PDB file of C-alpha atoms in Angstrom:
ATOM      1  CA  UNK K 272       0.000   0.000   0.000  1.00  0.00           C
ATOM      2  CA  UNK K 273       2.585   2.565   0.685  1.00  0.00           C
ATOM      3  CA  UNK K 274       6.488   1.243  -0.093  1.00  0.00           C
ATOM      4  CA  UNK K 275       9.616   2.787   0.637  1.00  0.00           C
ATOM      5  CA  UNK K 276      12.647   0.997   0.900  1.00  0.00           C
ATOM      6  CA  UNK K 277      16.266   2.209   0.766  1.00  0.00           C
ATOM      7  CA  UNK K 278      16.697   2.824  -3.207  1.00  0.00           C
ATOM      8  CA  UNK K 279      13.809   5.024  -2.663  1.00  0.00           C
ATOM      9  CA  UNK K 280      15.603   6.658   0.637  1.00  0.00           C
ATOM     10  CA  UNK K 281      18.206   7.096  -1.037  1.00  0.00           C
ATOM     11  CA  UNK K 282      17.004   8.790  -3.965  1.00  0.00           C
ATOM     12  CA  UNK K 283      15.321  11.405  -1.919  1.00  0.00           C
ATOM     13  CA  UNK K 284      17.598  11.966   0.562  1.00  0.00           C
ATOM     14  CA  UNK K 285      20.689  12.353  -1.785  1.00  0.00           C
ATOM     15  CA  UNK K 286      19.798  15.487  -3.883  1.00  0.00           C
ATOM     16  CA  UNK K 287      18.211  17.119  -0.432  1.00  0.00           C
ATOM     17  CA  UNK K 288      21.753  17.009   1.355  1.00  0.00           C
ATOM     18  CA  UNK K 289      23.917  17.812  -1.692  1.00  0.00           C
ATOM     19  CA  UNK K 290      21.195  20.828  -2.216  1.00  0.00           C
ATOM     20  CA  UNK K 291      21.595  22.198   1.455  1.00  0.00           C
ATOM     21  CA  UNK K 292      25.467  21.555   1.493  1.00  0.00           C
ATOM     22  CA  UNK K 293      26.029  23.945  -1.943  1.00  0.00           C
ATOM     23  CA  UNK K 294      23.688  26.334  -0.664  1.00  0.00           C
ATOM     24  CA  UNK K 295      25.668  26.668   1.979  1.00  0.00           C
ATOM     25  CA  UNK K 296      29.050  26.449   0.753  1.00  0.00           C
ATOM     26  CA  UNK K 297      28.499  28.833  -2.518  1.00  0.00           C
ATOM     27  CA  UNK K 298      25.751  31.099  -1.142  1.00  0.00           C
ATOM     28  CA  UNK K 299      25.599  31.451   2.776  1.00  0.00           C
ATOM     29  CA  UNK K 300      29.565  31.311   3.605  1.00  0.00           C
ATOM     30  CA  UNK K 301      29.759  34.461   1.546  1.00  0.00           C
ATOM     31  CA  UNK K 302      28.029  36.341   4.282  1.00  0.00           C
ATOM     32  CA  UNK K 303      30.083  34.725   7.476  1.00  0.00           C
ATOM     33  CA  UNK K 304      31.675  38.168   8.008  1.00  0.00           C
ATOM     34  CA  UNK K 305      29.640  40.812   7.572  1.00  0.00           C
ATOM     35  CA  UNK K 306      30.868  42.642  10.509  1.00  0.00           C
ATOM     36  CA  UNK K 307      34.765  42.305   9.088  1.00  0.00           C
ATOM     37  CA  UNK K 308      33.651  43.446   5.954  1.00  0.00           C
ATOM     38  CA  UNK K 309      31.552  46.516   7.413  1.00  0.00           C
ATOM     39  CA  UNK K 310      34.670  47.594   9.620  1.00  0.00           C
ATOM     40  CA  UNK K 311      36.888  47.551   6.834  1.00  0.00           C
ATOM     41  CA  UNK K 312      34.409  49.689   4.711  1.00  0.00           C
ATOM     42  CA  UNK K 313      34.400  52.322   7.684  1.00  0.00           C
ATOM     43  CA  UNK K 314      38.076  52.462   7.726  1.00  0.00           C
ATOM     44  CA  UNK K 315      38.568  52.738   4.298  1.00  0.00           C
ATOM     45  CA  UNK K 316      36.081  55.646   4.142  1.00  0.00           C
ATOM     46  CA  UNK K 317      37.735  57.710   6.671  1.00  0.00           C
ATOM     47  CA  UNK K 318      40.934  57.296   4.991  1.00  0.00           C
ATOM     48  CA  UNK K 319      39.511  58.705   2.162  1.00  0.00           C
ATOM     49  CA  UNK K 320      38.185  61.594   3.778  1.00  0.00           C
ATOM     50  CA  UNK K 321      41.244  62.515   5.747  1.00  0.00           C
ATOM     51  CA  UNK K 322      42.753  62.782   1.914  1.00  0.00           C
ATOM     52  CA  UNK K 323      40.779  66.065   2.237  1.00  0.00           C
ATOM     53  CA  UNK K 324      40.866  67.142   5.558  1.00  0.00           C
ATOM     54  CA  UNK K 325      41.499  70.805   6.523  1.00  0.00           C
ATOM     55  CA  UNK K 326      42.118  71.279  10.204  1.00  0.00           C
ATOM     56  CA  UNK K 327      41.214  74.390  10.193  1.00  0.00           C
ATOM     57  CA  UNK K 328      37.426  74.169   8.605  1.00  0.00           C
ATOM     58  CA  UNK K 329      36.958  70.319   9.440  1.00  0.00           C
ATOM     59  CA  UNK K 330      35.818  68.784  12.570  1.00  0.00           C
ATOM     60  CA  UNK K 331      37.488  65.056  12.892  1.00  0.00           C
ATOM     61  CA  UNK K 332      34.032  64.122  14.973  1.00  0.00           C
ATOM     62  CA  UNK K 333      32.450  64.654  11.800  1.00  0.00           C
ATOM     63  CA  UNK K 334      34.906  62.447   9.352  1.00  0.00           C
ATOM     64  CA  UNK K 335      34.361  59.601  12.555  1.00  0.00           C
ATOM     65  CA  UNK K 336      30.658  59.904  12.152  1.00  0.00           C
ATOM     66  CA  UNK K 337      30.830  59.555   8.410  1.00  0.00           C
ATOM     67  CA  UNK K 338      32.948  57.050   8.313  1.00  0.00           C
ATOM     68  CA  UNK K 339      30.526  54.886  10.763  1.00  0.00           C
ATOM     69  CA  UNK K 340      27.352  55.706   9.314  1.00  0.00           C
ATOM     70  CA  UNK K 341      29.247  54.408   6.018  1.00  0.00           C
ATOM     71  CA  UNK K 342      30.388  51.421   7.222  1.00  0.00           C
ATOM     72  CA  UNK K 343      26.491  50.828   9.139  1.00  0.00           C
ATOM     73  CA  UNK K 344      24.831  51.256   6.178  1.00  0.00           C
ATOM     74  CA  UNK K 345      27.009  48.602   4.177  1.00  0.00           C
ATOM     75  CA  UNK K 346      26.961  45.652   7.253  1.00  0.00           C
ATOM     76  CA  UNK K 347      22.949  46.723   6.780  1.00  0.00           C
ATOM     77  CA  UNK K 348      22.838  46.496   3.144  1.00  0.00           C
ATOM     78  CA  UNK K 349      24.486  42.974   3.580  1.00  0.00           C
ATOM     79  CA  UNK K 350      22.611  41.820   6.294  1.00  0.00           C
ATOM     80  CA  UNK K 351      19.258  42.232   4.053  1.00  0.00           C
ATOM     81  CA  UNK K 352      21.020  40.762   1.068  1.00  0.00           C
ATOM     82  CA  UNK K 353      21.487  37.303   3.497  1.00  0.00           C
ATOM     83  CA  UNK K 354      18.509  37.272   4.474  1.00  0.00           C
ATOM     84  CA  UNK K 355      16.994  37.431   0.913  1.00  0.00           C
ATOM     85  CA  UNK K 356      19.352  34.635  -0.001  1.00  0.00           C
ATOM     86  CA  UNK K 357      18.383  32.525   2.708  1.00  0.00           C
ATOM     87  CA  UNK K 358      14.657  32.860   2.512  1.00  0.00           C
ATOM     88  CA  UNK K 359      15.178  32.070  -1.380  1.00  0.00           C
ATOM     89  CA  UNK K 360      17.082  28.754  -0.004  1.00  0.00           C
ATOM     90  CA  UNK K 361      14.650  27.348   2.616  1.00  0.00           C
ATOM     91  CA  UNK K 362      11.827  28.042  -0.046  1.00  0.00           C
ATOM     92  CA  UNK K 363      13.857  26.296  -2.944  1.00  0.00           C
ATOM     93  CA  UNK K 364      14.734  23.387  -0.527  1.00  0.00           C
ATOM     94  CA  UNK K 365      11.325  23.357   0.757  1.00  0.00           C
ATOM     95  CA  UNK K 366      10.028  23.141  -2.802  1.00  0.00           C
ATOM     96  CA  UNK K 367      12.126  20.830  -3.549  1.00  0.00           C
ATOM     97  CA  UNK K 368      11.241  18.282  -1.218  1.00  0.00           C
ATOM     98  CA  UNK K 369       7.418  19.155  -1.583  1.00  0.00           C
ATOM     99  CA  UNK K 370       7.397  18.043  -5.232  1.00  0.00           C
ATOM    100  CA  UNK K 371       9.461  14.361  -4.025  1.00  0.00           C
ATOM    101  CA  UNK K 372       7.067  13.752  -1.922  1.00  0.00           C
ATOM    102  CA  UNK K 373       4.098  13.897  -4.024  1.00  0.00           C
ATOM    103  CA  UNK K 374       5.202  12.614  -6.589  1.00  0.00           C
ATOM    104  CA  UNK K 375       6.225   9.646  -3.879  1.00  0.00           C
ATOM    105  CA  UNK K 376       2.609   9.974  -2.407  1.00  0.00           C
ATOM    106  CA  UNK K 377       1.190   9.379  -6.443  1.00  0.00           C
ATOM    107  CA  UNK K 378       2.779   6.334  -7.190  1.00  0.00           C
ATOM    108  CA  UNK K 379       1.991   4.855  -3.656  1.00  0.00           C
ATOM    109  CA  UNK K 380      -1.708   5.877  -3.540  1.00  0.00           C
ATOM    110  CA  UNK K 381      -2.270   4.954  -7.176  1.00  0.00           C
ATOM    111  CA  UNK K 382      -1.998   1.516  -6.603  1.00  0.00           C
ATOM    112  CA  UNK K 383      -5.028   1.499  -4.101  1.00  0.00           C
ATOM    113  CA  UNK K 384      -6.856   4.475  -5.147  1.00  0.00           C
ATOM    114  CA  UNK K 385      -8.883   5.291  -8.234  1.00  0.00           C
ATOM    115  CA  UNK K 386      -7.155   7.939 -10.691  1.00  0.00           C
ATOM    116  CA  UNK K 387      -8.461  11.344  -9.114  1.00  0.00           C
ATOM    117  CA  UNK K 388      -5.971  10.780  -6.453  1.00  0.00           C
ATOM    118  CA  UNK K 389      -2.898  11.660  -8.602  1.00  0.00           C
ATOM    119  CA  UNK K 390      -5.159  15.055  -9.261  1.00  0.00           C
ATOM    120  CA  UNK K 391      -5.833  15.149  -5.813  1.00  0.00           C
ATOM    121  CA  UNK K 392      -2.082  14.863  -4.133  1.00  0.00           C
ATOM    122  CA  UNK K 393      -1.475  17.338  -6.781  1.00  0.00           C
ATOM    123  CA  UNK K 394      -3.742  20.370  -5.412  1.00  0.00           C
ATOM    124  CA  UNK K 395      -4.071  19.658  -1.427  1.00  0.00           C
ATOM    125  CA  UNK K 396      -2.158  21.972   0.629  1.00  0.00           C
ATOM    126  CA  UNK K 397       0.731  20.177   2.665  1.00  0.00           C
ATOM    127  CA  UNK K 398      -0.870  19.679   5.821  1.00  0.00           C
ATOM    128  CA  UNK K 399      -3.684  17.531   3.775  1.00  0.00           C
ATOM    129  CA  UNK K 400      -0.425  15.766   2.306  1.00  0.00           C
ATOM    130  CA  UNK K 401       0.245  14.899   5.743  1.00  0.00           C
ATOM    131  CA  UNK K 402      -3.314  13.842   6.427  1.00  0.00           C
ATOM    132  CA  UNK K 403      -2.863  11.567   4.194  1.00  0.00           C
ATOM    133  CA  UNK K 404       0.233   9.553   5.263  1.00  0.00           C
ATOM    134  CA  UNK K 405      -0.862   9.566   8.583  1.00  0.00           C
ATOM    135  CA  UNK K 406      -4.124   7.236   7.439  1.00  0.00           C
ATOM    136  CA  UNK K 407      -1.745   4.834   6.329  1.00  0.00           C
ATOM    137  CA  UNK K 408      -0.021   4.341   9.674  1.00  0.00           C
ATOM    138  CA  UNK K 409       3.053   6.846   9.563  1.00  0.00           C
ATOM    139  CA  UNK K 410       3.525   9.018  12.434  1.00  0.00           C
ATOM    140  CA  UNK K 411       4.531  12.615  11.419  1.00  0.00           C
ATOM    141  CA  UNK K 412       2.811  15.259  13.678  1.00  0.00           C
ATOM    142  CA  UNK K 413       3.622  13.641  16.839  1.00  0.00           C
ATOM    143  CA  UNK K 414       7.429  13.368  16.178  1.00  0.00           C
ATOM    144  CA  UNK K 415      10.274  15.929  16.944  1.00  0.00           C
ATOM    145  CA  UNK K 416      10.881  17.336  13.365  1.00  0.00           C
ATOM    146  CA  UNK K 417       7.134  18.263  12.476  1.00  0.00           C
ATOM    147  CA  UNK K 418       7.170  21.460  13.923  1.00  0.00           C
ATOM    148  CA  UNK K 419      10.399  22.764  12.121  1.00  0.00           C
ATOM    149  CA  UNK K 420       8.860  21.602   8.826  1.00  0.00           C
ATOM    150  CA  UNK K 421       5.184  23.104   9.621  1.00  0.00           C
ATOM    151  CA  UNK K 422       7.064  26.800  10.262  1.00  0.00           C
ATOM    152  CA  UNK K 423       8.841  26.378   6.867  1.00  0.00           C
ATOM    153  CA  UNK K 424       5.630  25.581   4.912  1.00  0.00           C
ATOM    154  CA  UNK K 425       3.798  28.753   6.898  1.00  0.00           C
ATOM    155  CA  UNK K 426       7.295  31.121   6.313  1.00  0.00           C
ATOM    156  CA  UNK K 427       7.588  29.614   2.819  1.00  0.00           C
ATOM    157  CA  UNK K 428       4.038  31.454   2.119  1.00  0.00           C
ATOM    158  CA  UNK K 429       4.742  34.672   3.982  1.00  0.00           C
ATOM    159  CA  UNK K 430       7.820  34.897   1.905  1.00  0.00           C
ATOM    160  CA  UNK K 431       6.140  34.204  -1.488  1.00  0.00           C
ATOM    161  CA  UNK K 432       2.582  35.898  -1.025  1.00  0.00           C
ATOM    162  CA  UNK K 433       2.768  38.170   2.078  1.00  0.00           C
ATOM    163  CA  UNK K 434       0.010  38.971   4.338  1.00  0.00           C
ATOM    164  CA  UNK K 435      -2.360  36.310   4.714  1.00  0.00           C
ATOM    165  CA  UNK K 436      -3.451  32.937   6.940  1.00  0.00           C
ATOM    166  CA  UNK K 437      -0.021  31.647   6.892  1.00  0.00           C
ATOM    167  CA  UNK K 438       1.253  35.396   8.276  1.00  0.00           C
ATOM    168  CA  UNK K 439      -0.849  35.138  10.976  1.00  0.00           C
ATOM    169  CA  UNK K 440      -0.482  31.523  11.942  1.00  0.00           C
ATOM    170  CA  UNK K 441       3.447  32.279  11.580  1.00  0.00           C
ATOM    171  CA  UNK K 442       3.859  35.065  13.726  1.00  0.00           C
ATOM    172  CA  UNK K 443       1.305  33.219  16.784  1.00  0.00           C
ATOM    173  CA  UNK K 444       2.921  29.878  16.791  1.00  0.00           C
ATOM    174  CA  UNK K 445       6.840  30.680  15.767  1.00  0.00           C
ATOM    175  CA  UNK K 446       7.470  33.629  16.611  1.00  0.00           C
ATOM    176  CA  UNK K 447      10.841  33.680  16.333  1.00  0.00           C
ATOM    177  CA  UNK K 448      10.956  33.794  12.616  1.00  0.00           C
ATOM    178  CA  UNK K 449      10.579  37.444  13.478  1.00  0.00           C
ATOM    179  CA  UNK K 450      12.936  38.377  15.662  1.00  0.00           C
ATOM    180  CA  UNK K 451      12.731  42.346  14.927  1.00  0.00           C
ATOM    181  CA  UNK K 452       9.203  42.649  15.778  1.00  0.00           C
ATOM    182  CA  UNK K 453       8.247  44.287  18.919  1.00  0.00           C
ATOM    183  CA  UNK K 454       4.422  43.451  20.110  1.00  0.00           C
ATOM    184  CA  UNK K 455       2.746  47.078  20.669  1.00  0.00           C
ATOM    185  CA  UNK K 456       1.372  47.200  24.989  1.00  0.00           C
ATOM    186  CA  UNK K 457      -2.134  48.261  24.199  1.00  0.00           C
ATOM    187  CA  UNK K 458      -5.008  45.964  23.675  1.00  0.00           C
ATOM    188  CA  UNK K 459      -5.199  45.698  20.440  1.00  0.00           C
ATOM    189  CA  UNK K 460      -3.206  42.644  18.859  1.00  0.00           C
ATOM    190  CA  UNK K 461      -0.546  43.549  16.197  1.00  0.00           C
ATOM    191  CA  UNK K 462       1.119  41.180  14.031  1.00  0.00           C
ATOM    192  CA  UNK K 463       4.657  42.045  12.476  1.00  0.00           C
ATOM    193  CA  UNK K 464       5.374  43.066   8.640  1.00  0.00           C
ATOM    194  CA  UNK K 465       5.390  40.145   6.184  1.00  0.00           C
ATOM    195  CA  UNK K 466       8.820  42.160   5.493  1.00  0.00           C
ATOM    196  CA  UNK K 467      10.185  41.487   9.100  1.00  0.00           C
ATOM    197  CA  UNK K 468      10.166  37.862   8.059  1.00  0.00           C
ATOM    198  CA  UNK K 469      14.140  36.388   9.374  1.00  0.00           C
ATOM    199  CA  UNK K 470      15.499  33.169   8.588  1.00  0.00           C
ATOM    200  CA  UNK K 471      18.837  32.658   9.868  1.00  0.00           C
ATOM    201  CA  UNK K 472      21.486  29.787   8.777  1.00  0.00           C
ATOM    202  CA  UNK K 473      20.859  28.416  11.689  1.00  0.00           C
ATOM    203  CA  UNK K 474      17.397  27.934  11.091  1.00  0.00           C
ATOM    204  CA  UNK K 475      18.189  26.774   7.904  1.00  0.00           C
ATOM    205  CA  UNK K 476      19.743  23.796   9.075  1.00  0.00           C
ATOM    206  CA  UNK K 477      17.543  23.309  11.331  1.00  0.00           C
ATOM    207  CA  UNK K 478      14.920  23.399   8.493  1.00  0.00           C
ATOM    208  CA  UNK K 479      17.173  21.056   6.307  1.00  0.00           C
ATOM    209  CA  UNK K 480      17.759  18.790   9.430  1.00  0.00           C
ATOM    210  CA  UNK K 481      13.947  17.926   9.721  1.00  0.00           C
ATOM    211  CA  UNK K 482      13.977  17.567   6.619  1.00  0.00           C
ATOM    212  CA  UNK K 483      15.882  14.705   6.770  1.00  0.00           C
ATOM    213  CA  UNK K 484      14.335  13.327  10.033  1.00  0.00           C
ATOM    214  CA  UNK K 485      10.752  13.122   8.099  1.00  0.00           C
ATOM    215  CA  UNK K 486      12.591  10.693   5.211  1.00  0.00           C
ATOM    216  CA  UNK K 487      13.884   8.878   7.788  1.00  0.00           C
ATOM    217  CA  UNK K 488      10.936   8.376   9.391  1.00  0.00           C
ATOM    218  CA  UNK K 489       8.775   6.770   6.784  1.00  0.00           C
ATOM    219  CA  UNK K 490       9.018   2.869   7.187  1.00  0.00           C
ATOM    220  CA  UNK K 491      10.038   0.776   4.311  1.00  0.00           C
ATOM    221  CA  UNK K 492       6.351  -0.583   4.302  1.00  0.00           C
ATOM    222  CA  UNK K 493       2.604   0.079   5.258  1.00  0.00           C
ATOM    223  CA  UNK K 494      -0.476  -2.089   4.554  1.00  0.00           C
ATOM    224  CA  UNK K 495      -3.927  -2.507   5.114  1.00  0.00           C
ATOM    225  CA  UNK K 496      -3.751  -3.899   8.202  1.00  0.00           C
ATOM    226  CA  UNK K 497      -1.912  -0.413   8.971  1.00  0.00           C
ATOM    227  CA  UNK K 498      -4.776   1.445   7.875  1.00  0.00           C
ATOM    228  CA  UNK K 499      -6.348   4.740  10.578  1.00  0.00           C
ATOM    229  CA  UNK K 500      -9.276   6.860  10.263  1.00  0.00           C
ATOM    230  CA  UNK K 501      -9.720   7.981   6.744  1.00  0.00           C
ATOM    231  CA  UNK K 502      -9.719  11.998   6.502  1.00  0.00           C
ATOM    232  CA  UNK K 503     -13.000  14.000   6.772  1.00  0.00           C
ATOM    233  CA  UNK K 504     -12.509  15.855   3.675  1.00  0.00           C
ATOM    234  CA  UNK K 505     -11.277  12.874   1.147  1.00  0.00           C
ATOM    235  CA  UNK K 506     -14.087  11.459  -0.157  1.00  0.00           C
ATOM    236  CA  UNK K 507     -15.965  14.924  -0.883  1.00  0.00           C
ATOM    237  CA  UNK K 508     -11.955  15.657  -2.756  1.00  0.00           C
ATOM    238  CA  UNK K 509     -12.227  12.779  -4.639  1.00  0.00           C
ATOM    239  CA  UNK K 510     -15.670  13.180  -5.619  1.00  0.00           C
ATOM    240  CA  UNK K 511     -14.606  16.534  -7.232  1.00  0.00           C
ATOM    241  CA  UNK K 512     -11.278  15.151  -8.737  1.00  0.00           C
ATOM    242  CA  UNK K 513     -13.696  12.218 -10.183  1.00  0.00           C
ATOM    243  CA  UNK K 514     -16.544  14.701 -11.700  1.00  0.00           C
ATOM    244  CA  UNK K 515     -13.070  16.836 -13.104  1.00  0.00           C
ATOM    245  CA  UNK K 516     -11.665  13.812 -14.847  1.00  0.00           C
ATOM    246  CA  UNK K 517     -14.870  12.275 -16.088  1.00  0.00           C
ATOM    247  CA  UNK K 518     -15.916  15.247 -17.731  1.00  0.00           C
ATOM    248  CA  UNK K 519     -12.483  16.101 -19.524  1.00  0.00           C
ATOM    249  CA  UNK K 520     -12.723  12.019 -20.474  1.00  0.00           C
ATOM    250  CA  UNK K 521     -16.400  13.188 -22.014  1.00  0.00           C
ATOM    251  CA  UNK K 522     -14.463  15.833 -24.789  1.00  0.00           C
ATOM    252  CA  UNK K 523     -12.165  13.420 -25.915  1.00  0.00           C
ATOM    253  CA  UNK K 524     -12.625  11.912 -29.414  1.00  0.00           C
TER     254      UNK K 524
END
């Protein structure tokens, strides 16, 4: 009913790991020191203004200023370029193992389902994805590296669409993903910016890391006999899927 042995482990865990180790070695490592690279900026600036300096019109408190608010405004400049890189990573490697997975979750349920279910683990969001493994026996919400994977489908969204459910959701149950955003004191309830969205390398790999853990998880075989509690909304999805593929079958010659 649902197979998965090690060629299979293999083959989805291999392009995942080589994925998150070039992201990090050809994109992240460039911005491992910001803060050196923002000092040296400052320094170089003052240099270059004491080139001009006239003792007696020029106050060196002011050349000191410049030279700092120079060398701020590049270590800022830098510090939004990394994050933009590695929200562009965690969505790439989330979309990357989104697509293996259903295509996984096709071939498995097509040997027990009618055809609407390849339509059908095409369209559902990712938590019905996860509905759906857990009917045939496989514990994912319960276990360690759900929550890590749930945040990057929510900040995933944020980062491609904005303000939204998965804004709100975000900022109540990880907070941390904004780490910029002060709550107001008053009664009413703010939420943050979808711009004050953060993901850090460490949260990256954390990300990638659960990742992993939720291949690892998935046992090399489930069967009937496996079988939970089929989900509420399946058979009303399938129905639709059904009427969808029955009518294109109609237009055909």
């Amino acid at each position: 009913m649902f197979n998965f042995d090690k060629f299979d482990l293999r083959a989805l865990l291999g392009p995942h790991e080589l994925y998150v180790l070039q992201a990090k070695q050809r994109l992240l490592s460039q911005f491992n020191d910001i803060s050196r690279e923002a000092d040296e900026v400052e320094k170089q600036h003052y240099e270059k203004l004491g080139q001009f300096f006239d003792p007696d019109r020029d106050d060196p408190a002011d050349s000191y200023e410049a030279a700092y608010q120079e060398g701020i405004s590049h270590f800022i400049a830098l510090d939004e370029m990394r994050n933009t890189v590695t929200l562009a990573m965690t969505a790439s490697v989330f979309h990357q193992f989104d697509k293996a997975l259903r295509e996984k979750m096709a071939r498995e349920f097509s040997h027990w389902q009618p055809a609407a279910v390849d339509q059908l683990i095409w369209s559902v969001d990712f938590p019905k994805l996860v509905e759906l493994l857990e009917w045939t026996g496989i514990d994912i919400k319960s276990k360690p590296f759900y929550e890590k994977i749930e945040a990057c489908h929510l900040l995933v969204n944020v980062y491609k669409h904005g303000k939204g459910r998965s804004h709100t959701e975000l900022a109540g149950k990880y907070p941390q993903y904004y780490p910029n955003y002060a709550p107001g004191t008053g009664r009413r309830t703010t939420l943050p910016r979808p711009e004050q969205l953060e993901v850090s390398e460490a949260q990256f790999t954390d990300i990638a890391d659960a990742i992993r853990d939720f291949w690892l998880n998935i046992p090399e075989f489930r069967n009937e006999s496996h079988l939970r509690d089929q989900p509420e909304w399946f058979d009303k999805e399938m129905k639709r899927f059904d009427r969808y593929l029955n009518k294109n079958a109609t237009k055909k010659p």
